[in-house]
Coordinates of C-alpha atoms in Angstrom, one line a residue:
Chain A
M1 CA 59.5 -39.1 -146.4
P2 CA 60.9 -36.7 -143.6
L3 CA 60.4 -34.2 -146.4
M4 CA 56.7 -34.0 -145.9
S5 CA 57.6 -32.4 -142.4
A6 CA 55.4 -29.5 -142.2
S7 CA 58.7 -28.0 -141.7
G8 CA 62.7 -29.0 -142.4
S9 CA 66.0 -27.1 -143.1
F10 CA 67.6 -28.0 -146.6
T11 CA 70.9 -27.0 -148.6
R12 CA 71.5 -26.6 -152.5
Y13 CA 73.1 -27.7 -154.4
K14 CA 73.7 -27.1 -158.3
I15 CA 75.0 -30.0 -160.7
V16 CA 78.5 -28.9 -162.3
G17 CA 78.8 -30.5 -166.1
D18 CA 76.6 -32.1 -167.9
V19 CA 74.2 -35.4 -166.7
P20 CA 75.0 -38.6 -168.7
D21 CA 71.8 -39.6 -169.9
A22 CA 71.8 -43.2 -168.5
V23 CA 72.0 -41.6 -165.7
L24 CA 68.4 -40.5 -166.0
R25 CA 67.2 -43.0 -167.8
E26 CA 68.4 -45.9 -164.9
P27 CA 69.0 -43.9 -161.4
V28 CA 68.3 -47.5 -160.1
D29 CA 71.2 -49.4 -161.2
I30 CA 73.4 -47.0 -160.4
L31 CA 71.7 -46.8 -157.1
K32 CA 72.4 -50.2 -155.9
H33 CA 75.8 -49.8 -156.1
H34 CA 75.6 -47.5 -153.6
A35 CA 72.8 -49.0 -151.9
F36 CA 72.4 -49.4 -147.9
Q37 CA 74.1 -52.3 -145.9
D38 CA 72.5 -53.6 -142.4
I39 CA 75.2 -53.7 -139.5
D40 CA 72.6 -55.0 -137.4
A41 CA 73.6 -57.9 -136.7
T42 CA 77.5 -57.2 -137.0
A43 CA 79.5 -54.9 -134.4
D44 CA 80.6 -51.9 -137.3
E45 CA 79.8 -48.6 -136.7
R46 CA 78.7 -47.0 -138.9
S47 CA 77.2 -47.9 -142.0
F48 CA 75.6 -45.4 -145.0
G49 CA 74.2 -45.3 -148.5
W50 CA 70.9 -45.0 -150.7
V51 CA 67.0 -46.1 -149.5
S52 CA 63.6 -46.1 -151.3
F53 CA 61.9 -42.3 -151.0
E54 CA 59.1 -44.0 -149.3
D55 CA 60.5 -47.7 -147.0
M56 CA 64.1 -46.6 -145.4
L57 CA 63.7 -50.5 -145.3
D58 CA 63.9 -50.7 -149.0
N59 CA 67.4 -50.2 -150.6
R60 CA 67.0 -52.6 -153.3
F61 CA 64.0 -49.9 -154.6
A62 CA 61.3 -52.5 -155.1
S63 CA 58.1 -50.6 -153.8
A64 CA 58.1 -47.8 -155.5
P65 CA 61.0 -46.1 -158.3
P66 CA 62.6 -43.2 -158.2
Q67 CA 61.2 -40.9 -160.7
K68 CA 58.4 -38.9 -159.5
A69 CA 57.1 -36.1 -162.8
H70 CA 60.8 -34.1 -163.0
Y71 CA 62.4 -35.3 -159.8
L72 CA 64.5 -37.9 -158.8
L73 CA 64.2 -38.9 -155.1
F74 CA 65.3 -41.3 -153.1
A75 CA 66.9 -41.0 -149.5
L76 CA 70.5 -41.4 -148.0
R77 CA 70.2 -43.2 -144.9
L78 CA 73.2 -43.0 -142.0
D79 CA 73.3 -46.0 -139.3
T80 CA 75.4 -45.1 -136.4
R81 CA 76.5 -47.5 -133.1
R82 CA 77.1 -44.7 -130.2
I83 CA 78.2 -45.5 -126.7
S84 CA 77.6 -43.9 -123.7
P85 CA 80.3 -41.7 -122.4
A86 CA 79.5 -43.3 -119.1
V87 CA 79.0 -47.1 -120.4
F88 CA 81.8 -47.0 -121.4
K89 CA 83.4 -46.0 -117.9
K90 CA 81.9 -48.2 -115.8
H91 CA 83.0 -51.6 -118.3
L92 CA 86.7 -50.2 -118.8
R93 CA 87.0 -49.8 -115.1
V94 CA 85.6 -53.7 -114.6
A95 CA 88.1 -54.8 -117.1
L96 CA 90.5 -52.0 -115.7
D97 CA 90.1 -53.8 -112.1
A98 CA 89.7 -58.0 -113.3
E99 CA 93.1 -56.3 -114.6
R100 CA 94.5 -55.6 -111.4
Q101 CA 93.6 -58.5 -109.5
A102 CA 95.2 -60.6 -112.9
G103 CA 98.7 -58.9 -112.5
K104 CA 98.5 -58.8 -108.9
E105 CA 97.9 -62.9 -108.7
D106 CA 101.5 -62.8 -110.9
G107 CA 102.5 -60.1 -108.2
R108 CA 102.6 -57.6 -110.4
N109 CA 100.4 -54.5 -109.0
F110 CA 100.7 -52.4 -112.3
V111 CA 98.6 -52.1 -115.4
T112 CA 101.0 -51.4 -118.5
K113 CA 100.0 -48.0 -121.0
D114 CA 99.6 -50.7 -124.4
R115 CA 97.7 -52.7 -121.9
K116 CA 95.2 -50.1 -121.3
T117 CA 94.7 -48.7 -125.3
E118 CA 94.2 -52.5 -125.5
L119 CA 92.1 -52.9 -122.8
A120 CA 90.0 -50.1 -124.4
E121 CA 89.8 -50.7 -127.7
Q122 CA 88.4 -54.6 -127.1
V123 CA 85.6 -53.0 -124.3
K124 CA 84.1 -50.8 -127.1
L125 CA 84.1 -53.4 -129.2
R126 CA 82.5 -55.9 -126.5
L127 CA 79.9 -53.0 -126.6
M128 CA 79.8 -51.8 -130.3
A129 CA 78.8 -55.5 -130.6
R130 CA 75.8 -55.4 -128.2
S131 CA 74.4 -52.2 -129.0
L132 CA 71.6 -51.7 -131.6
P133 CA 72.6 -49.1 -134.9
I134 CA 70.8 -45.9 -134.7
P135 CA 69.2 -45.4 -138.5
A136 CA 68.9 -41.7 -139.5
V137 CA 67.5 -40.9 -143.3
F138 CA 67.8 -37.7 -145.4
D139 CA 65.3 -36.8 -149.1
V140 CA 67.0 -35.8 -151.6
V141 CA 65.7 -34.3 -154.1
W142 CA 66.8 -34.5 -157.4
N143 CA 65.0 -32.3 -159.7
V144 CA 66.1 -33.3 -163.6
D145 CA 65.1 -30.2 -165.3
T146 CA 66.9 -27.5 -163.8
H147 CA 69.8 -30.5 -161.9
D148 CA 69.3 -28.5 -158.9
V149 CA 69.9 -31.1 -155.7
Y150 CA 68.3 -30.9 -152.5
L151 CA 69.4 -32.4 -149.2
N152 CA 66.8 -32.3 -146.9
S153 CA 69.3 -31.5 -143.4
T154 CA 71.9 -29.5 -143.2
N155 CA 74.8 -30.6 -141.3
S156 CA 77.3 -29.9 -142.4
K157 CA 79.3 -34.1 -141.2
V158 CA 75.7 -35.7 -143.6
Q159 CA 76.3 -32.2 -146.3
E160 CA 79.8 -33.7 -146.7
L161 CA 79.2 -37.6 -146.3
F162 CA 76.1 -36.6 -148.9
E163 CA 78.5 -35.2 -151.5
D164 CA 80.7 -37.5 -151.3
L165 CA 79.0 -40.1 -152.1
F166 CA 77.1 -38.6 -154.6
T167 CA 80.1 -38.0 -156.2
L168 CA 81.1 -41.5 -155.7
T169 CA 77.6 -43.2 -156.7
F170 CA 76.9 -40.9 -160.5
E171 CA 80.6 -39.9 -161.4
L172 CA 78.9 -35.7 -161.2
H173 CA 80.2 -32.8 -159.2
L174 CA 78.0 -31.3 -156.7
E175 CA 78.4 -27.2 -156.1
R176 CA 76.8 -26.0 -152.6
M177 CA 75.3 -22.9 -153.6
T178 CA 76.9 -20.9 -150.9
P179 CA 76.2 -17.6 -150.9
S180 CA 79.5 -17.3 -153.4
F181 CA 78.2 -20.1 -156.0
L182 CA 74.9 -18.8 -156.0
A183 CA 75.7 -15.4 -157.1
A184 CA 78.3 -16.5 -159.8
R185 CA 75.4 -19.2 -160.4
I186 CA 73.1 -15.7 -161.0
L187 CA 74.7 -13.9 -162.3
G188 CA 77.5 -16.0 -164.8
E189 CA 80.7 -16.2 -165.0
A190 CA 82.0 -13.3 -166.7
R191 CA 80.9 -11.2 -163.5
T192 CA 83.3 -13.1 -160.9
K193 CA 85.8 -10.7 -161.3
E194 CA 83.7 -8.6 -158.9
L195 CA 82.6 -11.0 -156.8
E196 CA 85.8 -12.5 -155.7
D197 CA 86.5 -8.4 -154.6
I198 CA 83.5 -7.6 -152.6
E199 CA 84.6 -6.6 -149.2
P200 CA 81.8 -5.3 -146.6
S201 CA 79.5 -2.7 -146.6
P202 CA 80.2 0.2 -144.3
F203 CA 76.1 -0.1 -143.5
A204 CA 76.1 2.5 -140.1
A205 CA 78.5 5.2 -141.9
G206 CA 76.8 5.0 -144.9
A207 CA 78.8 4.9 -147.8
Chain B
M1 CA 85.3 -18.8 -158.6
D2 CA 88.0 -21.4 -156.5
V3 CA 86.4 -23.1 -153.7
N4 CA 88.7 -20.9 -151.2
T5 CA 87.8 -17.1 -152.7
A6 CA 84.2 -18.1 -152.3
A7 CA 84.6 -19.0 -148.4
L8 CA 86.1 -15.9 -147.7
K9 CA 83.4 -14.1 -149.8
D10 CA 80.5 -16.3 -148.4
A11 CA 80.1 -14.4 -144.7
I12 CA 80.6 -10.6 -146.5
L13 CA 78.2 -11.2 -149.0
G14 CA 75.5 -13.5 -146.8
Q15 CA 75.5 -10.8 -144.5
D16 CA 75.1 -7.9 -147.2
F17 CA 72.8 -9.8 -147.7
L18 CA 70.5 -9.4 -144.9
T19 CA 71.1 -6.0 -143.4
W20 CA 69.9 -5.2 -146.6
L21 CA 66.6 -7.6 -146.6
W22 CA 66.1 -6.0 -143.2
F23 CA 66.1 -2.6 -144.1
R24 CA 65.3 -2.7 -147.7
S25 CA 61.9 -4.5 -146.8
E26 CA 61.0 -1.8 -144.4
K27 CA 61.6 0.6 -147.4
N28 CA 59.5 -0.4 -148.9
G29 CA 56.3 -1.0 -146.9
W30 CA 57.8 -5.1 -147.3
L31 CA 56.9 -5.5 -150.8
F32 CA 58.9 -7.3 -153.3
R33 CA 57.9 -7.1 -157.2
M34 CA 58.8 -10.3 -158.6
A35 CA 60.2 -11.1 -162.2
D36 CA 57.2 -13.0 -163.7
G37 CA 55.1 -10.5 -162.0
G38 CA 54.1 -11.9 -159.2
E39 CA 54.9 -9.6 -155.4
V40 CA 55.4 -10.8 -152.1
N41 CA 55.1 -10.0 -149.0
V42 CA 58.6 -10.6 -146.7
Y43 CA 59.0 -9.8 -142.7
L44 CA 61.5 -10.3 -140.5
E45 CA 60.0 -12.2 -137.6
Q46 CA 61.0 -12.6 -134.5
K47 CA 64.7 -13.5 -134.6
V48 CA 67.6 -11.6 -135.2
S49 CA 71.8 -11.8 -134.9
V50 CA 73.6 -9.3 -135.5
R51 CA 77.8 -10.2 -136.2
G52 CA 80.5 -7.8 -136.0
G53 CA 84.8 -8.2 -135.5
E54 CA 86.8 -11.2 -136.4
G55 CA 88.7 -13.6 -136.1
D56 CA 88.9 -13.6 -132.0
N57 CA 87.3 -10.3 -132.0
V58 CA 83.7 -11.4 -132.6
E59 CA 80.7 -10.4 -131.3
T60 CA 77.6 -11.6 -131.7
A61 CA 74.4 -10.6 -130.4
V62 CA 70.5 -12.4 -131.3
V63 CA 67.3 -10.4 -130.1
S64 CA 64.0 -11.7 -130.0
G65 CA 60.4 -11.0 -129.1
P66 CA 56.6 -12.1 -130.8
N67 CA 56.8 -8.7 -131.8
A68 CA 60.2 -6.7 -131.7
A69 CA 61.2 -3.6 -133.1
F70 CA 64.6 -5.1 -132.3
A71 CA 66.1 -1.9 -130.6
E72 CA 69.1 -3.8 -130.0
A73 CA 70.2 -5.3 -132.9
R74 CA 69.8 -2.0 -134.8
E75 CA 72.2 -0.9 -131.8
G76 CA 74.3 -3.2 -133.2
L77 CA 74.0 -2.1 -136.4
K78 CA 75.4 0.8 -135.4
A79 CA 78.0 0.3 -134.0
G80 CA 79.1 -1.8 -137.3
K81 CA 77.0 -5.3 -136.7
R82 CA 75.8 -6.6 -139.8
V83 CA 72.6 -9.2 -139.6
D84 CA 74.2 -13.1 -139.8
R85 CA 71.4 -14.1 -139.0
A86 CA 66.7 -14.2 -139.6
L87 CA 63.6 -15.1 -140.1
L88 CA 62.1 -14.8 -142.9
R89 CA 58.4 -14.7 -143.6
L90 CA 56.7 -14.5 -147.1
E91 CA 53.1 -14.2 -148.1
Q92 CA 52.2 -14.5 -151.4
D93 CA 48.6 -14.4 -151.8
G94 CA 48.0 -15.5 -148.4
N95 CA 50.2 -18.1 -148.2
T96 CA 52.9 -18.2 -146.2
W97 CA 56.4 -19.4 -145.7
M98 CA 58.6 -19.0 -143.0
V99 CA 62.0 -19.8 -143.0
Q100 CA 65.3 -19.2 -141.3
L101 CA 68.8 -18.0 -143.6
K102 CA 71.6 -17.7 -141.7
A103 CA 74.3 -14.9 -144.0
D104 CA 77.4 -17.7 -144.3
D105 CA 75.6 -20.7 -146.2
L106 CA 72.7 -19.4 -147.1
S107 CA 71.6 -22.8 -146.3
L108 CA 67.2 -22.2 -145.4
N109 CA 66.9 -24.0 -141.6
A110 CA 63.8 -24.8 -140.9
L111 CA 61.8 -24.0 -143.6
R112 CA 57.8 -23.7 -142.8
T113 CA 55.8 -24.2 -146.1
P114 CA 51.9 -23.5 -146.5
K115 CA 50.0 -26.3 -145.2
I116 CA 49.3 -29.4 -146.9
E117 CA 46.6 -32.1 -147.7
T118 CA 49.9 -35.1 -146.8
R119 CA 48.0 -37.7 -147.9
A120 CA 45.9 -38.4 -151.6
A121 CA 42.4 -38.6 -151.6
E122 CA 40.9 -41.0 -153.9
G123 CA 40.9 -41.2 -157.3
E124 CA 43.3 -38.9 -156.5
D125 CA 47.1 -39.2 -158.3
P126 CA 49.1 -41.3 -154.4
D127 CA 52.5 -38.9 -155.6
G128 CA 49.9 -35.9 -155.4
P129 CA 50.7 -34.5 -152.1
I130 CA 54.4 -35.1 -152.6
L131 CA 55.0 -33.1 -155.9
E132 CA 52.7 -30.0 -153.8
K133 CA 55.5 -30.4 -151.2
L134 CA 57.8 -29.9 -153.3
F135 CA 56.4 -27.2 -155.7
L136 CA 55.5 -25.4 -152.6
V137 CA 59.7 -25.5 -151.1
E138 CA 61.0 -24.7 -154.4
K139 CA 58.6 -21.8 -154.8
G140 CA 60.1 -20.5 -150.9
M141 CA 63.4 -21.5 -152.4
G142 CA 62.9 -19.1 -155.0
F143 CA 61.9 -17.0 -153.3
V144 CA 64.6 -16.6 -151.1
E145 CA 66.4 -16.3 -154.5
E146 CA 65.2 -13.7 -156.4
L147 CA 65.6 -11.5 -153.5
Y148 CA 68.9 -12.6 -153.6
G149 CA 69.4 -11.6 -156.9
Q150 CA 67.5 -8.2 -156.2
F151 CA 70.1 -7.5 -153.8
L152 CA 73.1 -8.1 -156.0
A153 CA 71.8 -6.4 -158.9
A154 CA 71.3 -3.4 -156.1
R155 CA 75.1 -3.8 -154.7
L156 CA 76.6 -4.5 -158.0
G157 CA 74.7 -2.3 -159.5
P158 CA 76.3 2.3 -159.6
D159 CA 73.5 3.3 -156.9
W160 CA 75.3 1.1 -154.3
R161 CA 76.3 3.7 -152.6
A162 CA 73.0 5.7 -152.8
E163 CA 71.3 3.0 -151.0
L164 CA 73.8 3.4 -148.7
R165 CA 72.8 7.0 -147.2
A166 CA 69.6 5.6 -147.7
F167 CA 70.3 2.5 -145.1
A168 CA 71.5 5.2 -143.0
D169 CA 68.9 7.7 -142.7
W170 CA 67.0 5.4 -142.1
L171 CA 69.1 3.7 -138.8
G172 CA 69.0 7.3 -138.0
E173 CA 64.9 7.4 -138.0
K174 CA 65.1 4.3 -135.7
A175 CA 66.9 6.3 -132.9

C-alpha cells in the first residue's frame, strides 16, 4: 500500500463517458481478466497486471475486496527483469572469446556480424532466466461518486502502461487532468475555444 | 479539445497559473477564500524553478533555499521567464499539505498530507486509516483545483490586463 506513505506522487484522471453499472457491481471479475501473472519461473522480460490493493501477491482479490466506501482500490503490479550492462558485457565477451577460439581451430579468425547478434541474443536470454524480476506496485484509486481516478505515480512509462491496461480492462477511456483538460472540465465544453486561443501572458511587461 | 492542441496549451496554462499564484498569494497575504467559505493559506516554499525561451533556446533557473525570497527567480521573471515548478505549502485549520507542482502537467508530486494514525484502533473500522488518507489526498487535490479555477476566472476574465499591471508593479517593488 504505497498510498499510505507520508508522501506520494499522483496523476489525476477523469473517466470519459458513462460507467456501466456492471463494472461497479462486479469489479473483481473484470479485474481478474487482466490480473498480474507471475514470471519468476520464466525468462520473460516483464509482466504487468492488477493485484489486490492490500497484498501484491494476491492476484485473485481473495484477501480483501476492492470496494471501500465510495472507492474502488486496486493496484498495478509491474515486474521487470533487468540485466546490468556490465554483467551483459562480460558474458558477451566470454561467449565471443569461445566463438573465436572455436573458429581458429576450424581455420577462421573472425566472427560475422550476424553471428555476433545471435550470440548477444543468446547471452541475454541466458542471463534473463537467471535474474529475478524486480516487482513494483502502483496503487489505483477510483472514486465512484465522481469517477475521478488517481494513479500513485507520475512516471510517464507507468502512466502509459496504466492508461492502456485500464482501457483494455474496463473498456473506459481516461482523460489525464493536465492543465488543458482540467481547465476544460472546470469551465465546461462551451468555453474550450477560449483555451485553444490562449497565449503566454507578458507578465514582466505588465500587459 | 483534441490531444495535440491540449499538449500545446498545457505548458502555457500551467506556467501562467504558477506565476500568477506566486504573485497572488503574496498580494493576498497568503490567504485564499474557497467556494465553501473556508480559507486556505498558500505559500511558495524552498524551491522554485523558472523557465524561458523556446525550442533549443529554453533556459531554466532553479532557485532553492530554506527561507528563500527567490531573488534570482524574480530576476528571471523580469527577464520574461515564467514559473515552471513550485513547491506549495497549503494550510487549513492547523493542517498542512505540501505538494510540488509541475507546470507542464500539473501532476501532484510528493504530495504530503497531514499525518494520520496508520493503524485502526481496536473496535474501529479497519478501513478507517485508508479512508482518512484518501479524504486528505482528495482535499489536497481539491485545494489545487480550486486555486486553478480562481486563476482561470482571472485569466479569462475582463480584468486580466489590470492583474498583469499589478503583477509588474509587484515585481518592480522587489527590486
